[in-house]
XYZ file of C-alpha atoms in Angstrom:
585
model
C 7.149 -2.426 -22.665
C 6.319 1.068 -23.294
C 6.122 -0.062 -26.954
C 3.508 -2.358 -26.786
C 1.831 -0.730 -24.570
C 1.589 2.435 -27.164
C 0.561 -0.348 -29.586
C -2.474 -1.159 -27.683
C -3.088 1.946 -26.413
C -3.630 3.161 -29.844
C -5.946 0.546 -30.993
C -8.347 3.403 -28.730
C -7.856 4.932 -32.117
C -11.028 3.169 -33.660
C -13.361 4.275 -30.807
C -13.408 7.668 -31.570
C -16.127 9.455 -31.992
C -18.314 6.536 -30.715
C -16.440 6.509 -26.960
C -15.456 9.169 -25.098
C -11.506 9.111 -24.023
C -12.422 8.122 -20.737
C -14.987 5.332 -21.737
C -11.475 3.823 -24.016
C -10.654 1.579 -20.906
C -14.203 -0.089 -21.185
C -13.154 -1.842 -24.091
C -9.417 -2.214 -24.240
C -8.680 -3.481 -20.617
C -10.941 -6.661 -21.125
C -10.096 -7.065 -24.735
C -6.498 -6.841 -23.521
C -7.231 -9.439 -21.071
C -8.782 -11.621 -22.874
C -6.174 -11.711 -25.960
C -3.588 -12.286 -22.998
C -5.843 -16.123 -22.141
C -6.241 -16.447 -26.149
C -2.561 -16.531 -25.732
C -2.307 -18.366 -22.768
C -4.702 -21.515 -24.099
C -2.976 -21.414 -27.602
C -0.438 -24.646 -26.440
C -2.559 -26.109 -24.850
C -6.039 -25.958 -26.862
C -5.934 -29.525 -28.587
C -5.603 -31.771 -25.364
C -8.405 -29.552 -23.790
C -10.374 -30.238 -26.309
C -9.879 -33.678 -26.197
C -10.446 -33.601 -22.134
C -13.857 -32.036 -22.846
C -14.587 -34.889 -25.047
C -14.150 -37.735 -22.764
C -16.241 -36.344 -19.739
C -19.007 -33.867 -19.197
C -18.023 -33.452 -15.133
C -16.736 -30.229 -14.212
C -15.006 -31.010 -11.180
C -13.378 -34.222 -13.444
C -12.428 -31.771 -15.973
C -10.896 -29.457 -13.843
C -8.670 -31.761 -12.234
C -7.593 -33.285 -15.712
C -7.117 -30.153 -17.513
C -4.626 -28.957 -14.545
C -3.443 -32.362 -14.531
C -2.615 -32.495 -17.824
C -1.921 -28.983 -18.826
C -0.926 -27.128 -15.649
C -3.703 -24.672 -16.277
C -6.392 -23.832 -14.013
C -8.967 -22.524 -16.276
C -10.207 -23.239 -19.650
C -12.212 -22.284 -22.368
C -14.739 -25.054 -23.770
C -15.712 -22.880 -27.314
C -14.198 -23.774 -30.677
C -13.202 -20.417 -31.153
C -9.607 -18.159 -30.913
C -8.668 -14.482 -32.019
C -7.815 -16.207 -35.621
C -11.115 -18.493 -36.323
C -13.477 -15.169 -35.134
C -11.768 -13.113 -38.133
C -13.035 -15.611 -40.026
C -16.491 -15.037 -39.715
C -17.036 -11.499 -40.083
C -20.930 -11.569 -40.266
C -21.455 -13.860 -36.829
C -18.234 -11.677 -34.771
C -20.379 -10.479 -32.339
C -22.368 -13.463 -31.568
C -19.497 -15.661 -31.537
C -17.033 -13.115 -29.260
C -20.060 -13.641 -26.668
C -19.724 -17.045 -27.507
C -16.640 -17.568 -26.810
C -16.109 -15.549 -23.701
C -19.250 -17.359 -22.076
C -17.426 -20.914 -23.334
C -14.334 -19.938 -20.119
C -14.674 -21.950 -17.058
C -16.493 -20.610 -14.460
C -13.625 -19.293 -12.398
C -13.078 -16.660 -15.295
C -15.511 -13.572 -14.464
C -13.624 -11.330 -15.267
C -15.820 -10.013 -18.116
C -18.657 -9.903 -16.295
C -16.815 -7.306 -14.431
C -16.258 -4.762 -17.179
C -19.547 -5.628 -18.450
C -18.219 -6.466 -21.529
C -21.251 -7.940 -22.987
C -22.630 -4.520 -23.664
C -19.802 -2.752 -25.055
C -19.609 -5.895 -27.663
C -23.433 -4.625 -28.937
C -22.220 -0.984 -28.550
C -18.921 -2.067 -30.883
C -20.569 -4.026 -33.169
C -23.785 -1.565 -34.095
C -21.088 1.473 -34.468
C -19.104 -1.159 -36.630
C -15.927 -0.889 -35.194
C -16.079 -4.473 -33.288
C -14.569 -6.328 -36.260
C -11.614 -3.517 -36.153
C -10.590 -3.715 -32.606
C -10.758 -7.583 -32.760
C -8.476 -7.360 -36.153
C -6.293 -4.979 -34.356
C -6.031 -7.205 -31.427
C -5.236 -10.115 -33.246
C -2.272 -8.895 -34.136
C -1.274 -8.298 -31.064
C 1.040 -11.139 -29.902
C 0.812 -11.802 -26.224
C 1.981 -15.075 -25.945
C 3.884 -15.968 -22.635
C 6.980 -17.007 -24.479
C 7.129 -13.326 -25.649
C 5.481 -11.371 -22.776
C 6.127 -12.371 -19.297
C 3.789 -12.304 -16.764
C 5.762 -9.490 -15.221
C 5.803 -7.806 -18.315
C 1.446 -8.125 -18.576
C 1.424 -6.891 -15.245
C 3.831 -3.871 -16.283
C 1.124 -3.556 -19.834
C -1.884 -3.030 -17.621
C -0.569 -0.740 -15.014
C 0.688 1.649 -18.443
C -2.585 1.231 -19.615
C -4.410 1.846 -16.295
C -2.287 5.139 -16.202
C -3.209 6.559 -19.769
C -7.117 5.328 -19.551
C -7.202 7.838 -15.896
C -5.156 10.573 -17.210
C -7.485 10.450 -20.146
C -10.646 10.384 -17.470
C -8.732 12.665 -15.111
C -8.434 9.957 -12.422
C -6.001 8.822 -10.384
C -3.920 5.902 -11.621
C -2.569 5.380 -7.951
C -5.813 4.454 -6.740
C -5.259 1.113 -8.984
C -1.628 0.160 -8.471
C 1.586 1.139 -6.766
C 4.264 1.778 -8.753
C 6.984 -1.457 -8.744
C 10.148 -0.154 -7.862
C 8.226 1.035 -4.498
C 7.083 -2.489 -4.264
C 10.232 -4.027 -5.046
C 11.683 -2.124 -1.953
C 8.771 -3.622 0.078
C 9.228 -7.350 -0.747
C 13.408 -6.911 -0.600
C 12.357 -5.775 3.179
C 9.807 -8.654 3.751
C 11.180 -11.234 2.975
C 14.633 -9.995 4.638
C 14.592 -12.206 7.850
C 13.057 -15.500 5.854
C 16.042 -17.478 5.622
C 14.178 -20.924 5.284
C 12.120 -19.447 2.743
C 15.050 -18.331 0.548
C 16.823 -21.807 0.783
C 14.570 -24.596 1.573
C 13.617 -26.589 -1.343
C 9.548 -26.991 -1.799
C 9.037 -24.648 0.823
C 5.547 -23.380 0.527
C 4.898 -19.776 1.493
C 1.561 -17.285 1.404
C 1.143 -13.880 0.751
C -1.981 -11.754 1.168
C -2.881 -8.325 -0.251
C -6.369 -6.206 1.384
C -6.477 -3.923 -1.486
C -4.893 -6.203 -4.486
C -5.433 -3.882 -6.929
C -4.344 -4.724 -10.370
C -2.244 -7.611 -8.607
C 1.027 -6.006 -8.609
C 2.532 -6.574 -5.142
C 1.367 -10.071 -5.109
C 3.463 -9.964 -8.868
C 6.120 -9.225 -7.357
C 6.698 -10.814 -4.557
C 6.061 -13.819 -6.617
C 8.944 -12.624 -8.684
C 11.234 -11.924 -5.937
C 10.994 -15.506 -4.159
C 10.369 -17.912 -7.000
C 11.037 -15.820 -9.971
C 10.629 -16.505 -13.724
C 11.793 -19.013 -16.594
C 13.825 -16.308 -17.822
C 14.664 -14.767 -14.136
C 14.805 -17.734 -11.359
C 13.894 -15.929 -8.405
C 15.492 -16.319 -4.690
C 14.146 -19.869 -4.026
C 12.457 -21.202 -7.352
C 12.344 -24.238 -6.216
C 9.826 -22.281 -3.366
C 5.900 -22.275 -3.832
C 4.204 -18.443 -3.212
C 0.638 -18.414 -2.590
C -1.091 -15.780 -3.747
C -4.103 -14.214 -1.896
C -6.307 -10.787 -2.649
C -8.911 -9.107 -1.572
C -10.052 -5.918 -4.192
C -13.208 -3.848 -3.862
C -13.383 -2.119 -7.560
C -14.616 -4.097 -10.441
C -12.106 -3.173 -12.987
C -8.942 -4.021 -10.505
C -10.500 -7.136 -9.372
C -10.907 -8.241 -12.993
C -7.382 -7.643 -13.967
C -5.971 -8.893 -11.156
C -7.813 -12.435 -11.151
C -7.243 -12.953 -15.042
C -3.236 -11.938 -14.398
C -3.909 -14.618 -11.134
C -5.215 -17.502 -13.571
C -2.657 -16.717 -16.286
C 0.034 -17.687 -13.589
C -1.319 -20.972 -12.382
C -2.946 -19.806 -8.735
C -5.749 -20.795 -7.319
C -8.532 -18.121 -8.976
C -10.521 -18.698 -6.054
C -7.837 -16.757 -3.975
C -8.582 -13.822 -5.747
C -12.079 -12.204 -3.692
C -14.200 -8.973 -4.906
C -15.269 -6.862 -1.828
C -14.883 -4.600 0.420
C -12.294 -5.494 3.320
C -13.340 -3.184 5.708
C -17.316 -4.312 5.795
C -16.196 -8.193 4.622
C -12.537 -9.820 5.294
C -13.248 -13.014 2.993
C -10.691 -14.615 4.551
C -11.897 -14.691 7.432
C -9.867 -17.010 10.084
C -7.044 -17.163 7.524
C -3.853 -16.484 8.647
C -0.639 -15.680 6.310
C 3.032 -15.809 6.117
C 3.456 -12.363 4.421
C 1.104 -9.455 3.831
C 0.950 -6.273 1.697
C -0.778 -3.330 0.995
C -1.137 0.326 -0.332
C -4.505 1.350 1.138
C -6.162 4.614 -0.052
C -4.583 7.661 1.797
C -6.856 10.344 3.787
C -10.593 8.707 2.367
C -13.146 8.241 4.550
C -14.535 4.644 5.321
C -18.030 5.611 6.488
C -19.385 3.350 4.563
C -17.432 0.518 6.088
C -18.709 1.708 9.317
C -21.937 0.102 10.701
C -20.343 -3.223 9.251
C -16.619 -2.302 11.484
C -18.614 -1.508 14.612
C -20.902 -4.513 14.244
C -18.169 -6.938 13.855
C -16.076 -5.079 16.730
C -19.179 -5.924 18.931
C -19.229 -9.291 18.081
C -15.842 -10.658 18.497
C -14.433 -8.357 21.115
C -10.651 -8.381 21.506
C -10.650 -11.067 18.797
C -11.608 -8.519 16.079
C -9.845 -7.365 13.424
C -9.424 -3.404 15.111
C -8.020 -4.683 18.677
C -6.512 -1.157 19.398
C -9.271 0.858 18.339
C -10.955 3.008 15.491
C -9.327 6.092 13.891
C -11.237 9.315 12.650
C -13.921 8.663 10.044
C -12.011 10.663 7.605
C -8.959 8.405 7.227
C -9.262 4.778 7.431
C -5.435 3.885 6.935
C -5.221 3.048 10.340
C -8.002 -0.138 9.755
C -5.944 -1.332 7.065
C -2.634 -1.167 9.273
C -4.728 -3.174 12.486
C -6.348 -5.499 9.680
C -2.578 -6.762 8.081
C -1.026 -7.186 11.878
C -3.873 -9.526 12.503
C -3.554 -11.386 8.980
C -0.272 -12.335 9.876
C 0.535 -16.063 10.849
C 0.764 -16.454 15.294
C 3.527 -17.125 16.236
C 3.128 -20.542 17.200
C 2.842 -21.444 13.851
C 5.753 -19.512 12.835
C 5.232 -16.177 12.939
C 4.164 -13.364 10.338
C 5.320 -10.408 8.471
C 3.345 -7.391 7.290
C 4.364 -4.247 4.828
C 2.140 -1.004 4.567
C 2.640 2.178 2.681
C 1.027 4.849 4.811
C 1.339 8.686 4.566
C 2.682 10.434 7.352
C -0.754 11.279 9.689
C -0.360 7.568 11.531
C 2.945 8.501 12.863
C 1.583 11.309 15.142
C -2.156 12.243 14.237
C -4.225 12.279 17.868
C -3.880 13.349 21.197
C -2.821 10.557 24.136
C -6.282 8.209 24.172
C -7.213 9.298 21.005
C -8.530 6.326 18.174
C -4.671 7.040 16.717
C -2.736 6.769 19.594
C -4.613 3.834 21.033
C -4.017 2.382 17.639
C 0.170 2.905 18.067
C -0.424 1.593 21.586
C -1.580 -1.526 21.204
C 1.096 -2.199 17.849
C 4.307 -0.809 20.306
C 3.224 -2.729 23.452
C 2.933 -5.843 21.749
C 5.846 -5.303 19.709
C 4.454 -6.268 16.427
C 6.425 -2.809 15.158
C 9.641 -3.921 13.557
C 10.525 -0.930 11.582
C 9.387 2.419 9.294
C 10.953 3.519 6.238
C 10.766 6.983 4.651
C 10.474 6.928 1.266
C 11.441 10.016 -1.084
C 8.650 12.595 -2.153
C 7.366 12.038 -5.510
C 7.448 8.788 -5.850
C 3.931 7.722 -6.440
C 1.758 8.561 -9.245
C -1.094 10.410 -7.776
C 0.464 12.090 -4.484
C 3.922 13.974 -4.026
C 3.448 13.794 -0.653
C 5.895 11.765 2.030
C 4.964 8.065 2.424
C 6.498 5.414 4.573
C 6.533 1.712 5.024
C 5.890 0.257 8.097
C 6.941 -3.614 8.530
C 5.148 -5.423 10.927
C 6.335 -8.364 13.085
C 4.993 -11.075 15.766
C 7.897 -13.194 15.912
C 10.710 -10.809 15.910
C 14.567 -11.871 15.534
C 16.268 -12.192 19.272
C 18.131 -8.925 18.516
C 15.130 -6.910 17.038
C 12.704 -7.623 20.140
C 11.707 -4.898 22.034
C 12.939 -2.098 19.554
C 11.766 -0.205 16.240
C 14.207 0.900 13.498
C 13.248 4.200 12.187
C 15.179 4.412 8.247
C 15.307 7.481 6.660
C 15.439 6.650 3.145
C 13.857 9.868 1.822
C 17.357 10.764 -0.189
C 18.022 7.671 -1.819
C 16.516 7.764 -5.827
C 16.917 8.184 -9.442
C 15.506 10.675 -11.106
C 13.043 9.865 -13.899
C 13.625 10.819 -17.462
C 10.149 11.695 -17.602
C 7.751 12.219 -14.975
C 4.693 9.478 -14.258
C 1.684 11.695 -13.225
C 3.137 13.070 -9.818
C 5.845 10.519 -9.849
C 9.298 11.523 -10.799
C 11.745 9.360 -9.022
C 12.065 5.620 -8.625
C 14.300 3.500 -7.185
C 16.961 1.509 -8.561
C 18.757 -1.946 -7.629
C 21.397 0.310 -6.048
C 19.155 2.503 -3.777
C 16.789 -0.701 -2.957
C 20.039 -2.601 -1.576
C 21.236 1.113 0.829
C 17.973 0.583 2.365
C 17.955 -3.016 2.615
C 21.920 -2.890 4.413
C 20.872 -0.277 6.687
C 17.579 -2.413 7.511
C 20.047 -5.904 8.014
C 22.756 -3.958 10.107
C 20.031 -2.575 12.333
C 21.876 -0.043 13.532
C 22.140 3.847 14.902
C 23.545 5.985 12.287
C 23.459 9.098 9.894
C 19.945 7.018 8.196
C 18.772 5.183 10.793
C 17.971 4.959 14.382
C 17.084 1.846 16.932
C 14.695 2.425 19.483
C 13.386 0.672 22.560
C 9.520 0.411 21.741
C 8.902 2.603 25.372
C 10.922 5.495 23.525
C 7.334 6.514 21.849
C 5.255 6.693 25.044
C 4.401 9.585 26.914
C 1.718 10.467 29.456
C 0.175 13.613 29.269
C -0.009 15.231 32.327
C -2.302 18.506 33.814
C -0.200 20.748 35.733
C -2.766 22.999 37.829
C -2.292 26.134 39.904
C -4.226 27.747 42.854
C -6.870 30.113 41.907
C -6.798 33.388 43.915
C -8.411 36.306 45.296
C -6.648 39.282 44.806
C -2.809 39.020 44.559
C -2.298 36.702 47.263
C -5.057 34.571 49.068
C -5.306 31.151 47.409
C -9.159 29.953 47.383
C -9.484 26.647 48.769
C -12.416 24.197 48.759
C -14.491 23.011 51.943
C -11.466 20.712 52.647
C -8.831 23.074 52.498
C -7.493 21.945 49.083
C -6.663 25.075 46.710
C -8.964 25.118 43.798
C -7.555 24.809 40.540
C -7.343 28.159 38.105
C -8.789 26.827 34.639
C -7.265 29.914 33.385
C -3.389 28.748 34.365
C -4.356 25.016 33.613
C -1.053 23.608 31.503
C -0.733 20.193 29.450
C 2.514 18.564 29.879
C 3.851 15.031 27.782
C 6.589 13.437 29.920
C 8.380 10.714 27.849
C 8.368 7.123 29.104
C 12.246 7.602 28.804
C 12.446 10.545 30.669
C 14.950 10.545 33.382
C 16.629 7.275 32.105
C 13.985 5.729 32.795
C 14.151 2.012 31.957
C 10.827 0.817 33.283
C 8.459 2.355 30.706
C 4.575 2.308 31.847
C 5.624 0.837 35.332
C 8.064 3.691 36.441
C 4.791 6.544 35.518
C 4.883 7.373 39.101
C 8.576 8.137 39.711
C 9.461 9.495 36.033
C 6.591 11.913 36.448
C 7.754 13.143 39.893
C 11.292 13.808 38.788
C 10.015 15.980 35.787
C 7.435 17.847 37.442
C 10.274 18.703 39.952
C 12.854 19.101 37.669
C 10.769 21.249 34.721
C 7.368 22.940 36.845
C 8.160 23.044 40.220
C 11.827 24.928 40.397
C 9.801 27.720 38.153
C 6.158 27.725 39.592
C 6.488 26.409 43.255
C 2.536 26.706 43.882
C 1.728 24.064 40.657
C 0.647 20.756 41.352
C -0.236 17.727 39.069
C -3.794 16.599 38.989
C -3.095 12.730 38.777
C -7.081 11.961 37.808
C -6.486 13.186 34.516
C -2.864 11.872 33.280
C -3.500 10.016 29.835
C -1.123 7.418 27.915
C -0.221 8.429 24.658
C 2.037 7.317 21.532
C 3.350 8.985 18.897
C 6.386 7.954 16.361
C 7.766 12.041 15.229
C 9.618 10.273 12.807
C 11.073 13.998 11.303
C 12.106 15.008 14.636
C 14.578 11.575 14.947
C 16.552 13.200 11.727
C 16.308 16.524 11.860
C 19.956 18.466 11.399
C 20.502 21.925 12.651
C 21.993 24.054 10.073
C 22.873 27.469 11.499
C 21.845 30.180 9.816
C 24.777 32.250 7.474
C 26.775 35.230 9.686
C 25.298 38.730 9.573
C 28.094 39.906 7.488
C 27.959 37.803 4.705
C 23.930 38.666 4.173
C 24.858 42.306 4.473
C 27.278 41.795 1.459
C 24.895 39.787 -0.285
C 22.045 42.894 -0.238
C 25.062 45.126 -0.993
C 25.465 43.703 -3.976
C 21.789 42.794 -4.888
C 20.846 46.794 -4.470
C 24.155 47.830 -6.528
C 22.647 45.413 -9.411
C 19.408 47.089 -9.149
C 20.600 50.373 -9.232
C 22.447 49.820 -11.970
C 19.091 48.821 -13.877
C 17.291 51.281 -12.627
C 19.785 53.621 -14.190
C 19.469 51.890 -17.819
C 15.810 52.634 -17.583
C 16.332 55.860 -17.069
C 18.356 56.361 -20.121
């Protein structure tokens, strides 16, 4: 793939001097696309034609066309890559021609606003070039899979924002990572990996170029060359995408596979869920990390008001600096209720959602509501480096509502932050991956669900606390405690101390309902043996939750005997005495 994609990439070659490197992707991610439905419509051009002959309906022709050539667009010009070479002088008015001549479900183009750079192209006379160049460019499914497209435009993607200084990971997450995801979604579907015909949906927030919904295509049904798990299955595909450029690549790779184009939505999901009321069997999504949604905001706070506990957000809003946390509320409510057969939900998040925010913060409300309704099923930790625009640590969380009978009630933490290959060459930030073997550790520790060395079952209660304020007399002097006008010592702000008592504390096995009793058997345990005058204000104990995910796998290694550092100096400051005498000489 990297071969054609070096191909194409240096077709950028004739827009030099007249684009900028960063304006290349202007003009060779829709002329990429298109050439890709040239390709597509090639087998099928003849009996479209002939379709278009016999009616003038659209919804008729539609339904034929599909019908009668499995496609679910078309284009209604007489022209392809080959007949537009042959008309040097009329290129540019027949490209536009031809693009407009796509069904109406295809545009893309408009998207890129491709019209313009056709004028731009054509009065710096390089548009006859790039089409040439393009032409002989041979994209034809039978010799590029749809996988393989999808693999083309993420490369490209990648050199157009290094070029621009962009990130690439702001379009598309790299497909081993998803690979890992789907292997872990679809891991408790047994119907869907068996049943014949079974009909499933997935639904990606921030779609992207497409590639999760790719993939998990992939995995379940699979290709002509690769059958899949089920390919006798059906995969719905779903997305939601709120930058231009994405959106357009995503819905042409959509139409080149046969799905419904209309699936495919520009906007953003935040302000506008445009599908709202849908429900789905599977959902993904790689949200932006750490961004602001401010200007989602008036639209999140509106719609909050007007549904109530039916909104999207049911456990709250997080800090207007990171909206991660909306995306992570927004998939557990996309996924299918339970009495329809239950959903599942995968989310790469960084590591602030795990333990950003104090007990009744916007965070911690957020982990409150997922915990106590047990719609956590477990969190992964992937390795460092393994996305193109960030080093930092990610996880994936995988949501549940209708849990397995031996899964209910707990949350399997996975530490999966040592299993990778390294990369020949590095991606941008990204130099490791995973391969088949490190995808399948993962998945076995995930299917034994079990305590080990790499993993860790918890009862959902383990990540509640309550936050308690311990207060002690104030007094006058050394001894005289000050008491109010009821005789009740007043509290010293000075020697005011915050406490979190775990829910598990003491063994205990009745989470929220045993606050009174757990609390009173730490405060006498850990305050009261040391500071005999303290007392806990009960007004002001708070609920919080947080998932310290590092903590859970930390390893103590003691630090190396006195002796052996001493030698280690020794011999350090005999080797630098010995240079220093050298110099001397």
């Amino acid at each position: 793939m990297s071969g054609l994609g070096n191909f194409v990439w240096s077709i950028a070659d004739q827009l030099r001097g007249v684009y900028k490197p960063h304006q290349y992707g202007d003009v060779i991610l829709p002329m990429t696309i298109l050439r890709r439905l040239d390709a597509v419509l090639a087998d099928s051009r003849d009996k479209v034609q002939a379709i278009l002959h016999r009616t003038d309906r659209d919804e008729l022709r539609d339904a034929l066309i599909r019908k009668e050539t499995g496609l679910t667009f078309y284009n209604s010009s007489p022209w392809t890559f080959t007949r537009l070479l042959g008309d040097p002088d009329g290129l540019q008015a027949n490209l536009v021609d031809y693009i407009s001549g796509f069904s109406k479900n295809i545009d893309v183009f408009e998207r890129f606003r491709f019209d313009g750079e056709i004028h731009q192209m054509a009065e710096k006379n390089r548009l006859l070039l790039v089409v040439q160049k393009f032409a002989d460019v041979d994209l034809h499914p039978s010799r590029v899979s749809n996988a393989e497209m999808g693999d083309l435009f993420e490369e490209l993607i990648r050199k157009f924002a290094e070029a621009s200084n962009e990130t690439a990971g702001e379009h598309f997450t790299p497909r081993d990572a998803i690979r890992l995801m789907v292997d872990l979604l679809f891991a408790t579907d047994d119907e869907g990996l068996t049943e014949p015909g079974i009909v499933r949906s997935i639904y990606d927030p921030t779609a992207g170029t497409g590639g999760m919904l790719s993939v998990a295509e992939e995995h379940l049904v699979g290709t002509p060359e690769h059958p899949g798990l089920n390919p006798d299955a059906r995969l719905r595909l779903y997305g939601q995408e709120i930058n231009d450029q994405s959106y357009a690549i995503c819905k042409s790779d959509m139409i080149a596979k046969g799905q419904d184009a209309s699936n495919i939505r520009l906007g953003d999901t935040l302000a506008n869920d445009l599908f709202a009321g849908q429900t789905f069997d599977y959902c993904l999504s790689n949200p932006p990390y750490g961004v602001e949604w401010k200007a989602s905001q008036e639209a999140v706070k509106a719609h909050i008001q007007e549904t109530g506990n039916r909104s999207r957000f049911p456990g709250g809003l997080p800090s207007i600096s990171d909206g991660q946390m909306l995306f992570l509320q927004h998939l557990a409510t996309k996924m299918r209720p339970v009495h329809e057969g239950g959903g599942r939900a995968g989310i790469v998040l960084n590591g602030s959602p795990l333990f950003t925010g104090a007990a009744e913060s916007g965070p911690s409300e957020i982990r409150r509501w997922l915990l106590e309704n047990d719609l956590v099923d477990a969190i992964v930790a992937l390795p460092t480096n393994m996305f193109y625009n960030t080093g930092i640590s990610t996880y994936i969380w995988l949501l549940d509502n209708a849990k397995p009978a031996d899964r209910i009630g707990t949350v399997q933490l996975i530490d999966g932050s040592g299993f990778f290959t390294k990369m020949r060459k590095n991606l941008g930030n990204k130099s490791r991956e995973f391969s088949k073997s490190d995808r399948e550790r993962i998945l076995a520790l995930y299917d034994e669900h079990a305590t080990g060395e790499h993993s860790k079952v918890f009862s959902t209660d383990a990540f509640g606390y309550w936050t308690i304020t311990v207060e002690r007399p104030l007094r006058d002097g050394a001894l005289e405690i000050i008491r109010d006008r009821n005789g009740a010592p007043k509290p010293d702000a000075k020697l005011r101390d915050i406490e979190n008592v775990p829910f598990t504390y003491g063994d205990n096995e009745l989470g929220a309902e045993g606050r009174d009793a757990t609390i009173q058997a730490f405060f006498e345990a850990e305050i009261a043996s040391h500071v005999p005058d303290a007392w806990v204000n009960t007004a002001k104990t708070k609920v919080g939750y947080e998932i310290p995910f590092t903590r859970h796998f930390y390893t103590y290694v003691p630090p190396r005997p006195l002796e052996e550092i001493d030698r280690d100096l020794d011999q350090l400051v005999s080797e630098i005495l010995v240079l220093l005498r050298e110099v001397e000489r």
